[in-house]
Amino acid sequence: MASCVKEGLFYVGEDPQLGTIRGLDPWAVDNGIHLIRAEKDAAEGIMMIRRDNQQQYGSVHGGMLSAFADTIAGHALVPYGYMCVTQSCTMEFLKPATGAYLFCRGTPVRVGKRSCVVSVEQRNDQDELVTVALFNFVVAQNIDPILVEPKHPTLKF
């Protein structure tokens, strides 16, 4: 497994507009969230930890962690041709989210015609598990499936 530091710096250093170029929504990109890949097995993203997404104790605000997880989980369903809205989620915060950036992987657990479930893990730049979550989505619209292959396929977290 490649080091997380190399991955994060490589992706951001090589392509700082990765999210915009790869089709992630502008709100996410403005908040430091970038989509690394979206294929049928999973979607992965990276979020830069910045002063404006931290709370007063120096770790990433729980609301930002939830938004990051929700964004990547939703993109895990785009390869199936689904645009979804979140119906519910449960999230466990396991340790403070600190460091330079976080990784997120959303893995589809159930992909139905009307509802879908995605499991999410977030890890810090030391590859430590920060959160786990489970999202339930309602399919809002059928779209043409979109696959976002990794720019650097040998780099995985």
mmCIF file with all atom_site columns, C-alpha atoms in Angstrom:
data_model
loop_
_atom_site.group_PDB
_atom_site.id
_atom_site.type_symbol
_atom_site.label_atom_id
_atom_site.label_alt_id
_atom_site.label_comp_id
_atom_site.label_asym_id
_atom_site.label_entity_id
_atom_site.label_seq_id
_atom_site.pdbx_PDB_ins_code
_atom_site.Cartn_x
_atom_site.Cartn_y
_atom_site.Cartn_z
_atom_site.occupancy
_atom_site.B_iso_or_equiv
_atom_site.pdbx_formal_charge
_atom_site.auth_seq_id
_atom_site.auth_comp_id
_atom_site.auth_asym_id
_atom_site.auth_atom_id
_atom_site.pdbx_PDB_model_num
ATOM 1   C CA . MET A 1 1   ? 0.000   0.000  0.000   1.00 0.00 ? 1   MET A CA 1
ATOM 2   C CA . ALA A 1 2   ? 1.343   3.445  -0.902  1.00 0.00 ? 2   ALA A CA 1
ATOM 3   C CA . SER A 1 3   ? 1.806   5.926  1.894   1.00 0.00 ? 3   SER A CA 1
ATOM 4   C CA . CYS A 1 4   ? -1.115  8.271  2.486   1.00 0.00 ? 4   CYS A CA 1
ATOM 5   C CA . VAL A 1 5   ? 1.204   11.276 2.551   1.00 0.00 ? 5   VAL A CA 1
ATOM 6   C CA . LYS A 1 6   ? 2.431   10.506 -0.953  1.00 0.00 ? 6   LYS A CA 1
ATOM 7   C CA . GLU A 1 7   ? -1.101  9.984  -2.221  1.00 0.00 ? 7   GLU A CA 1
ATOM 8   C CA . GLY A 1 8   ? -2.568  13.179 -0.831  1.00 0.00 ? 8   GLY A CA 1
ATOM 9   C CA . LEU A 1 9   ? 0.304   15.405 -1.847  1.00 0.00 ? 9   LEU A CA 1
ATOM 10  C CA . PHE A 1 10  ? 0.548   13.726 -5.217  1.00 0.00 ? 10  PHE A CA 1
ATOM 11  C CA . TYR A 1 11  ? -3.098  14.202 -6.079  1.00 0.00 ? 11  TYR A CA 1
ATOM 12  C CA . VAL A 1 12  ? -3.333  17.762 -4.824  1.00 0.00 ? 12  VAL A CA 1
ATOM 13  C CA . GLY A 1 13  ? 0.121   18.803 -5.975  1.00 0.00 ? 13  GLY A CA 1
ATOM 14  C CA . GLU A 1 14  ? -0.349  17.379 -9.461  1.00 0.00 ? 14  GLU A CA 1
ATOM 15  C CA . ASP A 1 15  ? -3.894  18.578 -9.975  1.00 0.00 ? 15  ASP A CA 1
ATOM 16  C CA . PRO A 1 16  ? -5.185  21.172 -7.475  1.00 0.00 ? 16  PRO A CA 1
ATOM 17  C CA . GLN A 1 17  ? -8.466  21.466 -9.413  1.00 0.00 ? 17  GLN A CA 1
ATOM 18  C CA . LEU A 1 18  ? -9.062  17.714 -9.360  1.00 0.00 ? 18  LEU A CA 1
ATOM 19  C CA . GLY A 1 19  ? -12.610 18.012 -8.068  1.00 0.00 ? 19  GLY A CA 1
ATOM 20  C CA . THR A 1 20  ? -13.649 20.622 -10.621 1.00 0.00 ? 20  THR A CA 1
ATOM 21  C CA . ILE A 1 21  ? -12.073 18.731 -13.491 1.00 0.00 ? 21  ILE A CA 1
ATOM 22  C CA . ARG A 1 22  ? -13.539 15.409 -12.411 1.00 0.00 ? 22  ARG A CA 1
ATOM 23  C CA . GLY A 1 23  ? -17.090 16.712 -12.079 1.00 0.00 ? 23  GLY A CA 1
ATOM 24  C CA . LEU A 1 24  ? -17.586 17.047 -8.325  1.00 0.00 ? 24  LEU A CA 1
ATOM 25  C CA . ASP A 1 25  ? -20.032 19.732 -7.255  1.00 0.00 ? 25  ASP A CA 1
ATOM 26  C CA . PRO A 1 26  ? -18.666 23.287 -6.738  1.00 0.00 ? 26  PRO A CA 1
ATOM 27  C CA . TRP A 1 27  ? -19.717 23.425 -3.057  1.00 0.00 ? 27  TRP A CA 1
ATOM 28  C CA . ALA A 1 28  ? -17.566 20.392 -2.305  1.00 0.00 ? 28  ALA A CA 1
ATOM 29  C CA . VAL A 1 29  ? -14.553 21.745 -4.177  1.00 0.00 ? 29  VAL A CA 1
ATOM 30  C CA . ASP A 1 30  ? -14.898 25.131 -2.434  1.00 0.00 ? 30  ASP A CA 1
ATOM 31  C CA . ASN A 1 31  ? -14.773 23.234 0.870   1.00 0.00 ? 31  ASN A CA 1
ATOM 32  C CA . GLY A 1 32  ? -11.618 21.296 -0.013  1.00 0.00 ? 32  GLY A CA 1
ATOM 33  C CA . ILE A 1 33  ? -13.338 18.042 -1.045  1.00 0.00 ? 33  ILE A CA 1
ATOM 34  C CA . HIS A 1 34  ? -11.986 16.319 -4.151  1.00 0.00 ? 34  HIS A CA 1
ATOM 35  C CA . LEU A 1 35  ? -13.180 13.156 -5.872  1.00 0.00 ? 35  LEU A CA 1
ATOM 36  C CA . ILE A 1 36  ? -10.322 10.745 -6.592  1.00 0.00 ? 36  ILE A CA 1
ATOM 37  C CA . ARG A 1 37  ? -12.359 7.967  -8.205  1.00 0.00 ? 37  ARG A CA 1
ATOM 38  C CA . ALA A 1 38  ? -15.884 6.638  -8.667  1.00 0.00 ? 38  ALA A CA 1
ATOM 39  C CA . GLU A 1 39  ? -16.246 3.089  -9.938  1.00 0.00 ? 39  GLU A CA 1
ATOM 40  C CA . LYS A 1 40  ? -18.835 0.402  -9.190  1.00 0.00 ? 40  LYS A CA 1
ATOM 41  C CA . ASP A 1 41  ? -16.841 -1.039 -6.284  1.00 0.00 ? 41  ASP A CA 1
ATOM 42  C CA . ALA A 1 42  ? -16.345 2.308  -4.473  1.00 0.00 ? 42  ALA A CA 1
ATOM 43  C CA . ALA A 1 43  ? -15.895 6.054  -4.655  1.00 0.00 ? 43  ALA A CA 1
ATOM 44  C CA . GLU A 1 44  ? -12.910 7.707  -3.000  1.00 0.00 ? 44  GLU A CA 1
ATOM 45  C CA . GLY A 1 45  ? -12.171 11.289 -2.107  1.00 0.00 ? 45  GLY A CA 1
ATOM 46  C CA . ILE A 1 46  ? -9.745  13.508 -0.285  1.00 0.00 ? 46  ILE A CA 1
ATOM 47  C CA . MET A 1 47  ? -10.491 16.573 1.860   1.00 0.00 ? 47  MET A CA 1
ATOM 48  C CA . MET A 1 48  ? -7.884  19.125 2.751   1.00 0.00 ? 48  MET A CA 1
ATOM 49  C CA . ILE A 1 49  ? -7.925  20.070 6.438   1.00 0.00 ? 49  ILE A CA 1
ATOM 50  C CA . ARG A 1 50  ? -7.999  23.849 6.589   1.00 0.00 ? 50  ARG A CA 1
ATOM 51  C CA . ARG A 1 51  ? -8.625  26.404 9.289   1.00 0.00 ? 51  ARG A CA 1
ATOM 52  C CA . ASP A 1 52  ? -12.117 27.085 7.922   1.00 0.00 ? 52  ASP A CA 1
ATOM 53  C CA . ASN A 1 53  ? -13.290 23.470 8.356   1.00 0.00 ? 53  ASN A CA 1
ATOM 54  C CA . GLN A 1 54  ? -11.905 23.027 11.877  1.00 0.00 ? 54  GLN A CA 1
ATOM 55  C CA . GLN A 1 55  ? -13.728 23.660 15.119  1.00 0.00 ? 55  GLN A CA 1
ATOM 56  C CA . GLN A 1 56  ? -12.297 25.581 18.076  1.00 0.00 ? 56  GLN A CA 1
ATOM 57  C CA . TYR A 1 57  ? -10.212 22.610 19.307  1.00 0.00 ? 57  TYR A CA 1
ATOM 58  C CA . GLY A 1 58  ? -8.287  22.220 16.043  1.00 0.00 ? 58  GLY A CA 1
ATOM 59  C CA . SER A 1 59  ? -9.908  19.111 14.581  1.00 0.00 ? 59  SER A CA 1
ATOM 60  C CA . VAL A 1 60  ? -12.313 18.988 11.645  1.00 0.00 ? 60  VAL A CA 1
ATOM 61  C CA . HIS A 1 61  ? -15.869 19.932 12.599  1.00 0.00 ? 61  HIS A CA 1
ATOM 62  C CA . GLY A 1 62  ? -18.253 16.973 12.762  1.00 0.00 ? 62  GLY A CA 1
ATOM 63  C CA . GLY A 1 63  ? -20.584 18.662 10.290  1.00 0.00 ? 63  GLY A CA 1
ATOM 64  C CA . MET A 1 64  ? -17.778 18.858 7.731   1.00 0.00 ? 64  MET A CA 1
ATOM 65  C CA . LEU A 1 65  ? -16.940 15.196 8.300   1.00 0.00 ? 65  LEU A CA 1
ATOM 66  C CA . SER A 1 66  ? -20.598 14.343 7.698   1.00 0.00 ? 66  SER A CA 1
ATOM 67  C CA . ALA A 1 67  ? -20.726 16.485 4.552   1.00 0.00 ? 67  ALA A CA 1
ATOM 68  C CA . PHE A 1 68  ? -17.527 14.891 3.233   1.00 0.00 ? 68  PHE A CA 1
ATOM 69  C CA . ALA A 1 69  ? -18.863 11.374 3.889   1.00 0.00 ? 69  ALA A CA 1
ATOM 70  C CA . ASP A 1 70  ? -22.239 12.220 2.340   1.00 0.00 ? 70  ASP A CA 1
ATOM 71  C CA . THR A 1 71  ? -20.604 13.689 -0.776  1.00 0.00 ? 71  THR A CA 1
ATOM 72  C CA . ILE A 1 72  ? -18.392 10.672 -1.433  1.00 0.00 ? 72  ILE A CA 1
ATOM 73  C CA . ALA A 1 73  ? -21.152 8.183  -0.548  1.00 0.00 ? 73  ALA A CA 1
ATOM 74  C CA . GLY A 1 74  ? -23.485 9.843  -3.052  1.00 0.00 ? 74  GLY A CA 1
ATOM 75  C CA . HIS A 1 75  ? -20.801 9.690  -5.740  1.00 0.00 ? 75  HIS A CA 1
ATOM 76  C CA . ALA A 1 76  ? -20.451 5.948  -5.106  1.00 0.00 ? 76  ALA A CA 1
ATOM 77  C CA . LEU A 1 77  ? -23.849 5.546  -6.814  1.00 0.00 ? 77  LEU A CA 1
ATOM 78  C CA . VAL A 1 78  ? -23.148 7.637  -9.922  1.00 0.00 ? 78  VAL A CA 1
ATOM 79  C CA . PRO A 1 79  ? -21.424 4.690  -11.685 1.00 0.00 ? 79  PRO A CA 1
ATOM 80  C CA . TYR A 1 80  ? -24.758 2.862  -11.397 1.00 0.00 ? 80  TYR A CA 1
ATOM 81  C CA . GLY A 1 81  ? -26.574 5.703  -13.162 1.00 0.00 ? 81  GLY A CA 1
ATOM 82  C CA . TYR A 1 82  ? -28.250 7.052  -10.019 1.00 0.00 ? 82  TYR A CA 1
ATOM 83  C CA . MET A 1 83  ? -28.466 10.585 -8.720  1.00 0.00 ? 83  MET A CA 1
ATOM 84  C CA . CYS A 1 84  ? -29.567 10.209 -5.103  1.00 0.00 ? 84  CYS A CA 1
ATOM 85  C CA . VAL A 1 85  ? -30.589 12.210 -2.068  1.00 0.00 ? 85  VAL A CA 1
ATOM 86  C CA . THR A 1 86  ? -29.782 11.196 1.487   1.00 0.00 ? 86  THR A CA 1
ATOM 87  C CA . GLN A 1 87  ? -32.664 9.673  3.407   1.00 0.00 ? 87  GLN A CA 1
ATOM 88  C CA . SER A 1 88  ? -30.761 8.844  6.596   1.00 0.00 ? 88  SER A CA 1
ATOM 89  C CA . CYS A 1 89  ? -27.314 8.227  7.988   1.00 0.00 ? 89  CYS A CA 1
ATOM 90  C CA . THR A 1 90  ? -25.582 7.011  11.105  1.00 0.00 ? 90  THR A CA 1
ATOM 91  C CA . MET A 1 91  ? -22.043 8.111  11.807  1.00 0.00 ? 91  MET A CA 1
ATOM 92  C CA . GLU A 1 92  ? -19.568 7.103  14.474  1.00 0.00 ? 92  GLU A CA 1
ATOM 93  C CA . PHE A 1 93  ? -16.769 9.544  15.309  1.00 0.00 ? 93  PHE A CA 1
ATOM 94  C CA . LEU A 1 94  ? -13.842 7.400  16.439  1.00 0.00 ? 94  LEU A CA 1
ATOM 95  C CA . LYS A 1 95  ? -11.052 9.939  16.888  1.00 0.00 ? 95  LYS A CA 1
ATOM 96  C CA . PRO A 1 96  ? -10.383 13.631 16.215  1.00 0.00 ? 96  PRO A CA 1
ATOM 97  C CA . ALA A 1 97  ? -9.798  14.393 12.536  1.00 0.00 ? 97  ALA A CA 1
ATOM 98  C CA . THR A 1 98  ? -6.433  16.146 12.411  1.00 0.00 ? 98  THR A CA 1
ATOM 99  C CA . GLY A 1 99  ? -3.489  16.279 10.034  1.00 0.00 ? 99  GLY A CA 1
ATOM 100 C CA . ALA A 1 100 ? -3.135  17.689 6.541   1.00 0.00 ? 100 ALA A CA 1
ATOM 101 C CA . TYR A 1 101 ? -6.014  15.848 4.869   1.00 0.00 ? 101 TYR A CA 1
ATOM 102 C CA . LEU A 1 102 ? -8.532  13.031 5.166   1.00 0.00 ? 102 LEU A CA 1
ATOM 103 C CA . PHE A 1 103 ? -9.392  10.172 2.813   1.00 0.00 ? 103 PHE A CA 1
ATOM 104 C CA . CYS A 1 104 ? -12.904 8.854  2.392   1.00 0.00 ? 104 CYS A CA 1
ATOM 105 C CA . ARG A 1 105 ? -14.127 5.672  0.738   1.00 0.00 ? 105 ARG A CA 1
ATOM 106 C CA . GLY A 1 106 ? -17.812 4.996  0.068   1.00 0.00 ? 106 GLY A CA 1
ATOM 107 C CA . THR A 1 107 ? -18.641 1.378  -0.726  1.00 0.00 ? 107 THR A CA 1
ATOM 108 C CA . PRO A 1 108 ? -22.098 0.423  -2.011  1.00 0.00 ? 108 PRO A CA 1
ATOM 109 C CA . VAL A 1 109 ? -23.659 -2.242 0.209   1.00 0.00 ? 109 VAL A CA 1
ATOM 110 C CA . ARG A 1 110 ? -27.029 -2.471 -1.546  1.00 0.00 ? 110 ARG A CA 1
ATOM 111 C CA . VAL A 1 111 ? -27.932 -0.886 -4.866  1.00 0.00 ? 111 VAL A CA 1
ATOM 112 C CA . GLY A 1 112 ? -31.661 -1.116 -5.512  1.00 0.00 ? 112 GLY A CA 1
ATOM 113 C CA . LYS A 1 113 ? -33.920 0.597  -8.028  1.00 0.00 ? 113 LYS A CA 1
ATOM 114 C CA . ARG A 1 114 ? -35.407 2.996  -5.474  1.00 0.00 ? 114 ARG A CA 1
ATOM 115 C CA . SER A 1 115 ? -33.064 2.968  -2.494  1.00 0.00 ? 115 SER A CA 1
ATOM 116 C CA . CYS A 1 116 ? -29.374 2.318  -1.912  1.00 0.00 ? 116 CYS A CA 1
ATOM 117 C CA . VAL A 1 117 ? -27.100 1.833  1.094   1.00 0.00 ? 117 VAL A CA 1
ATOM 118 C CA . VAL A 1 118 ? -23.455 2.935  1.172   1.00 0.00 ? 118 VAL A CA 1
ATOM 119 C CA . SER A 1 119 ? -20.867 2.228  3.870   1.00 0.00 ? 119 SER A CA 1
ATOM 120 C CA . VAL A 1 120 ? -18.242 4.930  4.468   1.00 0.00 ? 120 VAL A CA 1
ATOM 121 C CA . GLU A 1 121 ? -14.831 5.052  6.147   1.00 0.00 ? 121 GLU A CA 1
ATOM 122 C CA . GLN A 1 122 ? -12.741 8.174  6.675   1.00 0.00 ? 122 GLN A CA 1
ATOM 123 C CA . ARG A 1 123 ? -9.026  7.984  7.473   1.00 0.00 ? 123 ARG A CA 1
ATOM 124 C CA . ASN A 1 124 ? -6.480  10.643 8.360   1.00 0.00 ? 124 ASN A CA 1
ATOM 125 C CA . ASP A 1 125 ? -3.104  11.206 6.708   1.00 0.00 ? 125 ASP A CA 1
ATOM 126 C CA . GLN A 1 126 ? -1.605  8.616  9.092   1.00 0.00 ? 126 GLN A CA 1
ATOM 127 C CA . ASP A 1 127 ? -4.061  5.972  7.796   1.00 0.00 ? 127 ASP A CA 1
ATOM 128 C CA . GLU A 1 128 ? -5.921  5.940  11.139  1.00 0.00 ? 128 GLU A CA 1
ATOM 129 C CA . LEU A 1 129 ? -9.674  5.314  11.062  1.00 0.00 ? 129 LEU A CA 1
ATOM 130 C CA . VAL A 1 130 ? -11.480 8.541  12.025  1.00 0.00 ? 130 VAL A CA 1
ATOM 131 C CA . THR A 1 131 ? -15.151 7.798  11.257  1.00 0.00 ? 131 THR A CA 1
ATOM 132 C CA . VAL A 1 132 ? -17.410 5.049  9.991   1.00 0.00 ? 132 VAL A CA 1
ATOM 133 C CA . ALA A 1 133 ? -20.881 5.717  8.617   1.00 0.00 ? 133 ALA A CA 1
ATOM 134 C CA . LEU A 1 134 ? -23.817 4.115  6.887   1.00 0.00 ? 134 LEU A CA 1
ATOM 135 C CA . PHE A 1 135 ? -25.940 6.140  4.440   1.00 0.00 ? 135 PHE A CA 1
ATOM 136 C CA . ASN A 1 136 ? -29.363 5.296  3.062   1.00 0.00 ? 136 ASN A CA 1
ATOM 137 C CA . PHE A 1 137 ? -30.176 7.066  -0.214  1.00 0.00 ? 137 PHE A CA 1
ATOM 138 C CA . VAL A 1 138 ? -33.345 7.469  -2.249  1.00 0.00 ? 138 VAL A CA 1
ATOM 139 C CA . VAL A 1 139 ? -32.871 7.423  -6.020  1.00 0.00 ? 139 VAL A CA 1
ATOM 140 C CA . ALA A 1 140 ? -33.994 10.854 -7.224  1.00 0.00 ? 140 ALA A CA 1
ATOM 141 C CA . GLN A 1 141 ? -33.095 10.521 -10.883 1.00 0.00 ? 141 GLN A CA 1
ATOM 142 C CA . ASN A 1 142 ? -31.704 8.016  -13.350 1.00 0.00 ? 142 ASN A CA 1
ATOM 143 C CA . ILE A 1 143 ? -28.715 9.392  -15.259 1.00 0.00 ? 143 ILE A CA 1
ATOM 144 C CA . ASP A 1 144 ? -26.126 8.018  -17.629 1.00 0.00 ? 144 ASP A CA 1
ATOM 145 C CA . PRO A 1 145 ? -23.592 6.114  -15.510 1.00 0.00 ? 145 PRO A CA 1
ATOM 146 C CA . ILE A 1 146 ? -20.374 8.031  -14.919 1.00 0.00 ? 146 ILE A CA 1
ATOM 147 C CA . LEU A 1 147 ? -17.116 6.292  -14.034 1.00 0.00 ? 147 LEU A CA 1
ATOM 148 C CA . VAL A 1 148 ? -14.230 8.326  -12.678 1.00 0.00 ? 148 VAL A CA 1
ATOM 149 C CA . GLU A 1 149 ? -11.128 6.201  -12.964 1.00 0.00 ? 149 GLU A CA 1
ATOM 150 C CA . PRO A 1 150 ? -8.204  7.149  -10.744 1.00 0.00 ? 150 PRO A CA 1
ATOM 151 C CA . LYS A 1 151 ? -5.766  9.569  -12.314 1.00 0.00 ? 151 LYS A CA 1
ATOM 152 C CA . HIS A 1 152 ? -2.942  7.582  -10.730 1.00 0.00 ? 152 HIS A CA 1
ATOM 153 C CA . PRO A 1 153 ? -4.288  4.014  -10.435 1.00 0.00 ? 153 PRO A CA 1
ATOM 154 C CA . THR A 1 154 ? -1.318  2.643  -8.492  1.00 0.00 ? 154 THR A CA 1
ATOM 155 C CA . LEU A 1 155 ? -2.047  5.008  -5.601  1.00 0.00 ? 155 LEU A CA 1
ATOM 156 C CA . LYS A 1 156 ? -4.708  3.708  -3.225  1.00 0.00 ? 156 LYS A CA 1
ATOM 157 C CA . PHE A 1 157 ? -5.321  4.231  0.447   1.00 0.00 ? 157 PHE A CA 1
#
